[in-house]
mmCIF file of C-alpha atoms in Angstrom:
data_model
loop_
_atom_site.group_PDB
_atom_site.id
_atom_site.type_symbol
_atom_site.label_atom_id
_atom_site.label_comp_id
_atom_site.label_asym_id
_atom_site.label_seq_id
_atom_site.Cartn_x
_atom_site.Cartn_y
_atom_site.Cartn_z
ATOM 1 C CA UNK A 22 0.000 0.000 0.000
ATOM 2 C CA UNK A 23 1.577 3.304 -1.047
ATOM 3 C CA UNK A 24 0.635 6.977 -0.105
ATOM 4 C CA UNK A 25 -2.047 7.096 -3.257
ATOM 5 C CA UNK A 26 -3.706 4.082 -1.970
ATOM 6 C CA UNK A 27 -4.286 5.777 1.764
ATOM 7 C CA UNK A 28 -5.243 9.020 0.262
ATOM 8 C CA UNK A 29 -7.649 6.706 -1.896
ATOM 9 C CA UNK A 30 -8.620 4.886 1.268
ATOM 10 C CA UNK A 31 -9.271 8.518 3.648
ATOM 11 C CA UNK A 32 -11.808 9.775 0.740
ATOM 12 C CA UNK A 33 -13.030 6.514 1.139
ATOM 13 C CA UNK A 34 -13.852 6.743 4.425
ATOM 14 C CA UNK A 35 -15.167 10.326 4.141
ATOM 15 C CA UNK A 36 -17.709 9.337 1.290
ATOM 16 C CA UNK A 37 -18.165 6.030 0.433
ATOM 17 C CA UNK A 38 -20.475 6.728 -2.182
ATOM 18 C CA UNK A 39 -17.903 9.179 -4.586
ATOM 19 C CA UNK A 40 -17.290 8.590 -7.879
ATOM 20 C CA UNK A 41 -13.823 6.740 -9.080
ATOM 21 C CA UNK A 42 -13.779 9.846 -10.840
ATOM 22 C CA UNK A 43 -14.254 12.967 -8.061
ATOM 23 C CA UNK A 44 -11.405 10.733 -5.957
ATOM 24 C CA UNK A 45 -9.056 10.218 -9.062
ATOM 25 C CA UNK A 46 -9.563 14.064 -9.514
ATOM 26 C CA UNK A 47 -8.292 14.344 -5.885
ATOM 27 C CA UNK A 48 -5.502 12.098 -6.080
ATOM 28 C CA UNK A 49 -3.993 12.805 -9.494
ATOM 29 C CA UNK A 50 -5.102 9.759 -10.880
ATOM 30 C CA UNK A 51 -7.922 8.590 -13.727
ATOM 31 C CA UNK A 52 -11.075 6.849 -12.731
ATOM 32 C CA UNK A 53 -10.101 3.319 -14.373
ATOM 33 C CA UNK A 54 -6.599 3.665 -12.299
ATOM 34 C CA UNK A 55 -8.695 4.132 -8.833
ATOM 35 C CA UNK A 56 -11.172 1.709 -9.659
ATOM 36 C CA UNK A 57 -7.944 -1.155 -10.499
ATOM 37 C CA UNK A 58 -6.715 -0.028 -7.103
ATOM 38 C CA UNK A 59 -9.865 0.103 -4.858
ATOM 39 C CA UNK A 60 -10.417 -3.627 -6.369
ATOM 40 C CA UNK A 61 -6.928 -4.229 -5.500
ATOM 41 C CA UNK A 62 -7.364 -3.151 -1.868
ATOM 42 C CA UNK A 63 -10.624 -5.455 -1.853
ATOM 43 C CA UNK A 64 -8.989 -8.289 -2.792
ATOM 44 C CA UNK A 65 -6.214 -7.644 -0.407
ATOM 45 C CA UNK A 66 -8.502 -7.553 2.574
ATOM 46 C CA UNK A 67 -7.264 -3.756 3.331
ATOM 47 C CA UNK A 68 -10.773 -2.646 2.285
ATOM 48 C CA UNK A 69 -13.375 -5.071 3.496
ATOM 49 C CA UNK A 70 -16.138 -3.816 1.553
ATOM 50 C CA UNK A 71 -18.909 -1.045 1.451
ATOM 51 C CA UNK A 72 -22.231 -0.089 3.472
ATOM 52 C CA UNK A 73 -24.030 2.346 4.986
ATOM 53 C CA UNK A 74 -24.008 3.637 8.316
ATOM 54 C CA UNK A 75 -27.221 4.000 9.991
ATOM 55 C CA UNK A 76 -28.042 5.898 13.388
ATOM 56 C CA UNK A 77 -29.588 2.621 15.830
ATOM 57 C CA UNK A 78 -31.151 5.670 16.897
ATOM 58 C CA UNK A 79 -32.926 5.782 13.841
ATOM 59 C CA UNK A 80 -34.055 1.848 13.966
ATOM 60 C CA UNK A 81 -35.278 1.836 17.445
ATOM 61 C CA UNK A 82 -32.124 0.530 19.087
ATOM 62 C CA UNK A 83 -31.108 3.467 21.242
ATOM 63 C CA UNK A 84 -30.065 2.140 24.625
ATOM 64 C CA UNK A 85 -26.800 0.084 24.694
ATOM 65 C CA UNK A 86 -24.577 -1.335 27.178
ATOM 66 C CA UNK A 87 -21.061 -2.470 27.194
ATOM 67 C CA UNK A 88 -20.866 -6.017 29.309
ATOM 68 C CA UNK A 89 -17.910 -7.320 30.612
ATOM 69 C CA UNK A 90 -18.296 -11.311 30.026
ATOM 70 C CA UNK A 91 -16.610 -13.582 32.818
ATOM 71 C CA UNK A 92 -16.769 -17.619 32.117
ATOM 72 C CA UNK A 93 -16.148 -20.322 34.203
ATOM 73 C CA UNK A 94 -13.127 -22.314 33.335
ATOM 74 C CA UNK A 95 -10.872 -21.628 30.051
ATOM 75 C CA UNK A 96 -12.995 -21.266 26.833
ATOM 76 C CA UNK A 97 -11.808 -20.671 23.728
ATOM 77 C CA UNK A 98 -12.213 -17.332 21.947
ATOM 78 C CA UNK A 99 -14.278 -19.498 19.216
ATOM 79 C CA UNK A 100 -16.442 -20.868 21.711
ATOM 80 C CA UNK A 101 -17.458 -17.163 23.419
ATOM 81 C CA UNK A 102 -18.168 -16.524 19.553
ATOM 82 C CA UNK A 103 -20.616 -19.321 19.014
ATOM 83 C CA UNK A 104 -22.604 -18.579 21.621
ATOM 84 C CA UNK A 105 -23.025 -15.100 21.331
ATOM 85 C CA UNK A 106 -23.860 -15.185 17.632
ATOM 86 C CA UNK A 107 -27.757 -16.294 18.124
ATOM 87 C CA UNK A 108 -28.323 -12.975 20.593
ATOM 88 C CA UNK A 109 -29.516 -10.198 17.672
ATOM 89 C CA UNK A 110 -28.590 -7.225 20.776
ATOM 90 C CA UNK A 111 -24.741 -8.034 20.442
ATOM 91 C CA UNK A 112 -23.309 -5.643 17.869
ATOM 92 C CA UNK A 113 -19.998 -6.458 18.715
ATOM 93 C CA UNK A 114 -17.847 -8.430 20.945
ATOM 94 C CA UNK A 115 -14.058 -8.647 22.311
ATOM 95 C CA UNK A 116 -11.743 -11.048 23.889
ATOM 96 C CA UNK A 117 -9.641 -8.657 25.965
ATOM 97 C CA UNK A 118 -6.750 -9.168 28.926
ATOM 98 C CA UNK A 119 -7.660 -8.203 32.226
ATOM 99 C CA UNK A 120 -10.048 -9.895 34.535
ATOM 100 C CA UNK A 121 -12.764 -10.156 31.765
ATOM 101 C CA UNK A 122 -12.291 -12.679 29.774
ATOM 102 C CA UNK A 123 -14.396 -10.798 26.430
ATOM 103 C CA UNK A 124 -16.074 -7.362 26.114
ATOM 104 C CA UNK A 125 -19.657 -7.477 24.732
ATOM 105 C CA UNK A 126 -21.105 -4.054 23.355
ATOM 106 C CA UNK A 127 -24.787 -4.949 23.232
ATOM 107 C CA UNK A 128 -27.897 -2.509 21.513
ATOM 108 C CA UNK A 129 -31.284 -2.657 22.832
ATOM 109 C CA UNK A 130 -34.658 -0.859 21.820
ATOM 110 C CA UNK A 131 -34.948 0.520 25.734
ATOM 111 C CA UNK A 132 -33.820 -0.892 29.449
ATOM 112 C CA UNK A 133 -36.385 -3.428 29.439
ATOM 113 C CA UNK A 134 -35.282 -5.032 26.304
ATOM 114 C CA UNK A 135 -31.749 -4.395 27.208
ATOM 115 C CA UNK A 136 -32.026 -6.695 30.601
ATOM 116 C CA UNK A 137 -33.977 -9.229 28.593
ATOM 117 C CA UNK A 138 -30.779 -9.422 26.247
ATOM 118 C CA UNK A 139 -28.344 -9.253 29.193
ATOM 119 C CA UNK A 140 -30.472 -11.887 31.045
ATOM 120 C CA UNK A 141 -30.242 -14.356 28.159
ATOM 121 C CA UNK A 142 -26.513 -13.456 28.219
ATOM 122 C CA UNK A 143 -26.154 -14.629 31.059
ATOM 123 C CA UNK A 144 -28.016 -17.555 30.699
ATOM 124 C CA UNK A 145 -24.923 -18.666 27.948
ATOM 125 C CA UNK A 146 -23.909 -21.713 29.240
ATOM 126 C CA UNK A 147 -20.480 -20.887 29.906
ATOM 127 C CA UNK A 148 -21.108 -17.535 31.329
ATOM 128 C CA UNK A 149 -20.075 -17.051 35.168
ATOM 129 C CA UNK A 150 -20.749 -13.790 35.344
ATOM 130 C CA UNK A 151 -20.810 -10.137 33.650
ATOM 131 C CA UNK A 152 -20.219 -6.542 34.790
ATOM 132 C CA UNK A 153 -22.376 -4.055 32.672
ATOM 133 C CA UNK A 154 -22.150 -0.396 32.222
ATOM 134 C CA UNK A 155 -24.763 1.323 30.286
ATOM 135 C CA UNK A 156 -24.239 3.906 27.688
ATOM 136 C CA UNK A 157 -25.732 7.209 28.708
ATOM 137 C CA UNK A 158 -24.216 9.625 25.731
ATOM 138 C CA UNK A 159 -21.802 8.771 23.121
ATOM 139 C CA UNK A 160 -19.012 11.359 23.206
ATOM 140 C CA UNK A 161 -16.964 10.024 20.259
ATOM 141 C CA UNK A 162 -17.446 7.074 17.176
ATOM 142 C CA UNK A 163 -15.004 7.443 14.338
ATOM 143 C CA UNK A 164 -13.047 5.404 11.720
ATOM 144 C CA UNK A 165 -9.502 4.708 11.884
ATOM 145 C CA UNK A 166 -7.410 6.992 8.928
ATOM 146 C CA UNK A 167 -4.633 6.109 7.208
ATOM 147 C CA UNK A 168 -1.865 8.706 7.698
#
């Protein structure tokens, strides 16, 4: 990846939806030549692909909670993964050092649904215990740059 490809990548990430054309006009280079190298970056994995960003807000799924997860014994990072895939409320999850042994950022529709999603976290059958912290404001939510 040179410096053409991460100015290629930062328009990018500030509008996802320009033209090969509008970013080629910002980076020197022709539409066809950004186009070969965005489907060079997608086939390298650099650029994982495109979508839109939606507010939860927006959808209904305002309240969120970040949950430390504690299980009881050793279990694999693959394992934690299998059983928190079937829960729709987990956006994203972590395996992380510290006492914890993953992070789970969940999204709910209000506190009600939110302790009926941490309740059937818990009931995962390796689960021990969690820690939660609800979300009251979110101060900052960006995308990594390239420099």
């Amino acid at each position: 990846m040179d410096v053409l490809d991460q100015r290629i990548i930062s328009h990018l990430v500030a509008d996802a939806r320009a033209s090969y054309a509008e970013i080629g006009a910002e980076v020197g280079l022709s539409a066809p030549a950004v186009k070969r190298r965005v489907d060079k970056l997608l086939d390298l994995g650099v650029l994982q692909g495109f979508t839109a960003v939606v507010d939860p807000e927006a959808l209904g799924w305002g309240t969120e909670a970040f949950v430390e997860v504690h299980c009881s014994g050793n279990v694999p990072a693959h394992r934690i993964r299998t059983g928190l895939e079937p829960l729709p409320e987990v956006v994203a999850a972590y395996t992380v050092s510290g006492q914890a042994d993953a992070i789970v950022h969940l999204r709910a529709a209000n506190i009600h649904h939110l302790e009926e999603a941490m309740e059937r976290l818990r009931s995962v059958d390796f689960v021990s215990r969690t820690v939660s912290t609800v979300v009251l404001s979110r101060l900052l939510e960006r995308q990594p740059q390239p420099e």
